[in-house]
Coordinates of C-alpha atoms in Angstrom, one line a residue:
X1 CA 0.0 0.0 0.0
X2 CA 2.8 2.4 0.9
X3 CA 4.5 1.8 -2.5
X4 CA 1.2 2.6 -4.3
X5 CA 0.9 5.8 -2.3
X6 CA 4.5 6.8 -3.1
X7 CA 3.9 6.1 -6.7
X8 CA 0.9 8.3 -6.8
X9 CA 2.7 11.1 -5.1
X10 CA 5.4 11.0 -7.7
X11 CA 2.8 11.6 -10.4
X12 CA 1.3 14.6 -8.6
X13 CA 2.4 18.2 -9.2
X14 CA 4.3 18.5 -5.9
X15 CA 5.2 22.0 -4.9
X16 CA 9.0 22.2 -4.5
X17 CA 11.3 25.1 -4.1
X18 CA 13.5 26.0 -7.1
X19 CA 16.7 24.0 -7.3
X20 CA 19.6 23.7 -9.6
X21 CA 20.1 19.9 -10.0
X22 CA 17.7 17.0 -10.2
X23 CA 19.5 13.9 -8.9
X24 CA 18.1 10.7 -10.2
X25 CA 19.3 7.6 -8.3
X26 CA 18.3 4.2 -9.6
X27 CA 18.1 2.6 -6.1
X28 CA 19.3 2.8 -2.6
X29 CA 22.8 1.4 -2.7
X30 CA 26.1 2.3 -1.0
X31 CA 27.9 2.5 -4.3
X32 CA 25.6 5.3 -5.5
X33 CA 25.9 7.1 -2.2
X34 CA 29.7 7.0 -2.4
X35 CA 29.7 8.5 -5.9
X36 CA 27.1 11.2 -5.0
X37 CA 29.3 12.1 -2.0
X38 CA 32.2 12.6 -4.4
X39 CA 30.0 14.8 -6.6
X40 CA 28.9 17.0 -3.7
X41 CA 32.5 17.4 -2.4
X42 CA 33.4 19.4 -5.6
X43 CA 30.5 21.8 -5.8
X44 CA 27.7 22.8 -3.5
X45 CA 24.4 23.1 -5.3
X46 CA 20.7 23.1 -4.5
X47 CA 19.1 19.7 -5.5
X48 CA 16.1 17.5 -5.5
X49 CA 16.9 13.8 -5.0
X50 CA 14.6 11.1 -6.5
X51 CA 15.3 7.5 -5.8
X52 CA 13.5 5.6 -8.6
X53 CA 13.2 2.3 -6.8
X54 CA 11.0 4.0 -4.2
X55 CA 8.2 4.6 -6.7
X56 CA 6.1 2.5 -8.9
X57 CA 6.3 5.2 -11.6
X58 CA 7.8 8.7 -12.0
X59 CA 6.5 11.3 -14.4
X60 CA 10.0 12.6 -15.2
X61 CA 8.9 14.7 -18.1
X62 CA 6.4 16.6 -15.9
X63 CA 9.0 17.1 -13.2
X64 CA 11.5 18.4 -15.7
X65 CA 8.9 20.7 -17.3
X66 CA 7.6 22.1 -14.1
X67 CA 10.7 22.3 -11.9
X68 CA 13.0 23.3 -14.8
X69 CA 16.3 22.2 -13.2
X70 CA 19.5 23.4 -14.9
X71 CA 21.0 19.9 -14.9
X72 CA 20.2 16.2 -14.2
X73 CA 22.6 13.8 -12.6
X74 CA 21.8 10.1 -13.3
X75 CA 23.2 7.5 -11.0
X76 CA 22.9 3.9 -12.3
X77 CA 21.4 2.4 -15.5
X78 CA 17.8 2.9 -14.7
X79 CA 18.3 6.5 -13.9
X80 CA 20.4 6.9 -17.1
X81 CA 17.7 5.3 -19.2
X82 CA 15.1 7.6 -17.7
X83 CA 17.1 10.8 -17.9
X84 CA 18.1 10.1 -21.5
X85 CA 14.5 10.7 -22.5
X86 CA 14.6 14.3 -21.2
X87 CA 16.1 16.0 -24.2
X88 CA 16.0 19.6 -23.2
X89 CA 18.2 19.4 -20.1
X90 CA 21.9 18.4 -19.9
X91 CA 22.5 15.0 -18.2
X92 CA 25.6 13.8 -16.4
X93 CA 25.7 10.0 -16.1
X94 CA 27.6 8.2 -13.3
X95 CA 27.8 4.6 -12.1
X96 CA 25.9 3.2 -15.1
X97 CA 27.4 0.0 -16.6
X98 CA 25.6 0.4 -19.9
X99 CA 26.6 4.1 -20.5
X100 CA 29.4 4.9 -22.9
X101 CA 30.3 8.0 -24.8
X102 CA 28.1 8.6 -27.8
X103 CA 25.3 6.4 -26.6
X104 CA 21.8 7.4 -25.9
X105 CA 21.3 9.8 -28.9
X106 CA 21.0 12.7 -26.4
X107 CA 22.2 16.1 -27.6
X108 CA 23.4 17.1 -24.2
X109 CA 24.4 13.9 -22.4
X110 CA 27.8 13.2 -20.9
X111 CA 29.4 11.6 -17.8
X112 CA 31.9 9.1 -16.5
X113 CA 32.0 5.6 -17.9
X114 CA 32.1 2.7 -15.5
X115 CA 34.7 0.7 -17.4
X116 CA 38.3 1.3 -16.6
X117 CA 40.6 1.7 -19.7
X118 CA 41.6 -1.9 -20.8
X119 CA 45.3 -0.9 -20.4
X120 CA 44.9 -1.0 -16.6
X121 CA 44.1 -4.7 -16.8
X122 CA 46.5 -5.5 -19.6
X123 CA 49.4 -4.1 -17.6
X124 CA 48.5 -6.5 -14.8
X125 CA 48.3 -9.5 -17.1
X126 CA 51.7 -8.5 -18.6
X127 CA 53.3 -8.2 -15.1
X128 CA 51.9 -11.7 -14.3
X129 CA 53.5 -13.1 -17.5
X130 CA 50.1 -14.2 -18.9
X131 CA 49.8 -14.1 -22.7
X132 CA 46.5 -15.8 -23.5
X133 CA 43.5 -14.3 -21.8
X134 CA 40.0 -15.7 -22.0
X135 CA 37.1 -13.2 -22.1
X136 CA 33.4 -14.0 -22.1
X137 CA 30.9 -11.3 -22.9
X138 CA 27.5 -10.5 -24.4
X139 CA 28.1 -8.6 -27.7
X140 CA 24.9 -6.5 -27.0
X141 CA 26.5 -5.1 -23.9
X142 CA 30.3 -5.5 -24.1
X143 CA 31.2 -5.4 -27.8
X144 CA 32.6 -1.9 -27.7
X145 CA 34.8 -2.6 -24.7
X146 CA 36.0 -5.9 -26.1
X147 CA 37.0 -4.1 -29.3
X148 CA 39.1 -1.7 -27.2
X149 CA 40.7 -4.7 -25.5
X150 CA 41.5 -6.4 -28.9
X151 CA 43.0 -3.2 -30.2
X152 CA 45.2 -2.6 -27.1
X153 CA 46.2 -6.2 -26.2
X154 CA 48.9 -6.7 -28.9
X155 CA 50.9 -3.8 -27.5
X156 CA 51.2 -5.8 -24.3
X157 CA 52.0 -9.1 -26.1
X158 CA 48.7 -10.5 -25.1
X159 CA 46.1 -12.4 -27.1
X160 CA 42.5 -11.8 -26.1
X161 CA 40.5 -15.1 -26.7
X162 CA 36.9 -14.0 -26.8
X163 CA 33.8 -16.1 -26.4
X164 CA 30.3 -14.6 -26.9
X165 CA 27.1 -15.4 -25.0
X166 CA 23.6 -14.1 -25.2
X167 CA 22.4 -15.8 -22.0
X168 CA 23.9 -16.8 -18.7
X169 CA 23.1 -20.4 -19.6
X170 CA 25.7 -20.4 -22.3
X171 CA 28.6 -19.5 -20.0
X172 CA 29.5 -23.0 -18.9
X173 CA 29.7 -24.2 -22.4
X174 CA 31.9 -21.4 -23.5
X175 CA 34.2 -21.9 -20.6
X176 CA 34.6 -25.5 -21.6
X177 CA 35.7 -24.3 -25.1
X178 CA 38.6 -22.4 -23.4
X179 CA 40.1 -25.5 -21.7
X180 CA 43.8 -25.6 -22.5
X181 CA 43.5 -22.4 -24.6
X182 CA 44.1 -19.7 -22.0
X183 CA 46.5 -18.7 -19.2
X184 CA 44.0 -16.5 -17.4
X185 CA 40.3 -15.4 -17.3
X186 CA 39.3 -11.8 -17.3
X187 CA 35.9 -11.1 -15.8
X188 CA 34.1 -8.1 -17.3
X189 CA 31.3 -6.1 -15.7
X190 CA 28.8 -7.8 -18.1
X191 CA 25.6 -8.7 -16.4
X192 CA 24.9 -11.5 -18.9
X193 CA 28.3 -13.2 -18.7
X194 CA 29.0 -12.6 -15.0
X195 CA 26.0 -13.3 -12.7
X196 CA 25.3 -15.0 -9.4
X197 CA 24.5 -18.1 -11.3
X198 CA 27.7 -18.1 -13.4
X199 CA 30.3 -17.0 -10.9
X200 CA 31.0 -20.5 -9.5
X201 CA 31.7 -21.8 -13.0
X202 CA 34.5 -19.3 -13.5
X203 CA 36.2 -20.2 -10.3
X204 CA 35.7 -24.0 -10.9
X205 CA 37.4 -23.5 -14.2
X206 CA 40.2 -21.6 -12.5
X207 CA 40.9 -24.4 -10.0
X208 CA 40.6 -27.2 -12.6
X209 CA 42.8 -25.4 -15.2
X210 CA 45.1 -23.8 -12.7
X211 CA 44.7 -20.3 -14.3
X212 CA 44.1 -17.1 -12.4
X213 CA 40.9 -15.0 -12.6
X214 CA 41.3 -11.2 -12.8
X215 CA 38.1 -9.4 -11.9
X216 CA 36.7 -5.9 -12.0
X217 CA 35.7 -5.9 -8.3
X218 CA 37.4 -7.0 -5.1
X219 CA 34.1 -8.7 -4.1
X220 CA 35.3 -11.6 -6.2
X221 CA 38.5 -12.1 -4.3
X222 CA 36.7 -14.1 -1.6
X223 CA 35.3 -16.4 -4.3
X224 CA 38.7 -17.2 -5.7
X225 CA 39.8 -14.4 -7.9
X226 CA 43.6 -13.8 -7.9
X227 CA 43.5 -10.1 -8.6
X228 CA 40.9 -7.4 -8.9
X229 CA 41.4 -4.0 -10.6
X230 CA 38.5 -1.8 -9.6
X231 CA 37.1 1.7 -9.9
X232 CA 37.2 4.2 -7.1
X233 CA 33.6 5.3 -6.7
X234 CA 34.3 8.4 -4.7
X235 CA 36.8 9.7 -7.3
X236 CA 34.4 8.9 -10.1
X237 CA 32.0 11.1 -8.3
X238 CA 34.6 13.8 -8.1
X239 CA 35.1 13.5 -11.8
X240 CA 31.4 13.9 -12.4
X241 CA 31.4 16.8 -10.0
X242 CA 33.9 18.6 -12.0
X243 CA 31.7 18.2 -15.1
X244 CA 28.7 19.4 -13.1
X245 CA 30.6 22.5 -11.9
X246 CA 31.6 23.4 -15.5
X247 CA 28.0 23.0 -16.8
X248 CA 26.5 25.0 -13.9
X249 CA 29.1 27.7 -14.7
X250 CA 27.6 28.0 -18.1
X251 CA 30.0 25.9 -20.2
X252 CA 28.6 23.8 -23.1
X253 CA 28.3 20.1 -22.7
X254 CA 30.1 19.6 -26.0
X255 CA 33.3 20.5 -24.1
X256 CA 32.9 17.5 -21.9
X257 CA 33.1 14.2 -23.8
X258 CA 32.5 11.0 -21.8
X259 CA 35.4 10.3 -19.5
X260 CA 37.0 7.1 -18.3
X261 CA 37.7 6.6 -14.6
X262 CA 41.0 8.2 -13.8
X263 CA 41.9 6.2 -10.7
X264 CA 41.8 2.5 -10.0
X265 CA 42.7 0.2 -7.1
X266 CA 44.6 -3.1 -7.2
X267 CA 43.6 -5.8 -4.8
X268 CA 45.1 -9.3 -4.6
X269 CA 44.4 -12.7 -3.1
X270 CA 47.8 -13.9 -1.9
X271 CA 46.6 -17.4 -1.1
X272 CA 45.3 -17.9 -4.7
X273 CA 48.4 -16.3 -6.2
X274 CA 50.8 -18.6 -4.2
X275 CA 48.8 -21.7 -5.1
X276 CA 49.2 -20.7 -8.8
X277 CA 52.9 -20.0 -8.4
X278 CA 52.6 -16.3 -8.9
X279 CA 54.3 -13.6 -6.8
X280 CA 52.1 -11.1 -5.1
X281 CA 55.1 -8.8 -4.6
X282 CA 55.9 -8.7 -8.3
X283 CA 52.2 -7.8 -9.1
X284 CA 52.2 -5.0 -6.6
X285 CA 55.5 -3.7 -7.9
X286 CA 54.3 -3.9 -11.5
X287 CA 51.1 -2.0 -10.7
X288 CA 53.0 0.9 -9.1
X289 CA 55.2 1.5 -12.1

């Protein structure tokens, strides 16, 4: 009943004071809170915060038309998809896996992509002496990033061996096709290829084939990943905050193409590395160069 009432309230012409920025947050999650904290650390601005998961429906077109914010910040994929329909207001996208520069067809949309530059990972594989890296991804979601990997990998002496899936059910079969073909697995932030249902299959492959898994989040270290190279959410927020500041100061969005995360963190699982005969110290040293 409460959800229904909240949904109806979102559709009503609520009276709100004028504000500069409409903040759309996909759901209540610590990752979004951390990024938003980073944004707010750069620039103080008046805002209205809408958490989309709190409502059955939100008439965003009406809110934009009546409130007339100067800018929309979209945190997460659902917020990004909703905000991209508001064509008359600049949108800054943060923490949205499916956002990449040039996507959305929006005339005034920019932001910080969630994917780290492939070179951050390729340097780690190179330090570990791994030359054949297996990657599984859904072309509908990861084809652009995989192309970037394939373009950059030869500079590091690495061959990217790619398998495509369109459903999580296909992951186990594609992993089987990589037996004896790869020195490592690279987990992408692809919610078709890497899910709760498929995670165990990657680490079973790792144990059976004695190859390390390099992941995009330290959350996978406890499952058996050897290394994680992950974004720094607070700094991604600060990057977005710098864009927000520039736009609120009157600069055009065309001067702010989509940015890649500028900082990353390396996390390791010493137990797994030792079991695979890899040196944690050399990986740490290589990442600091």
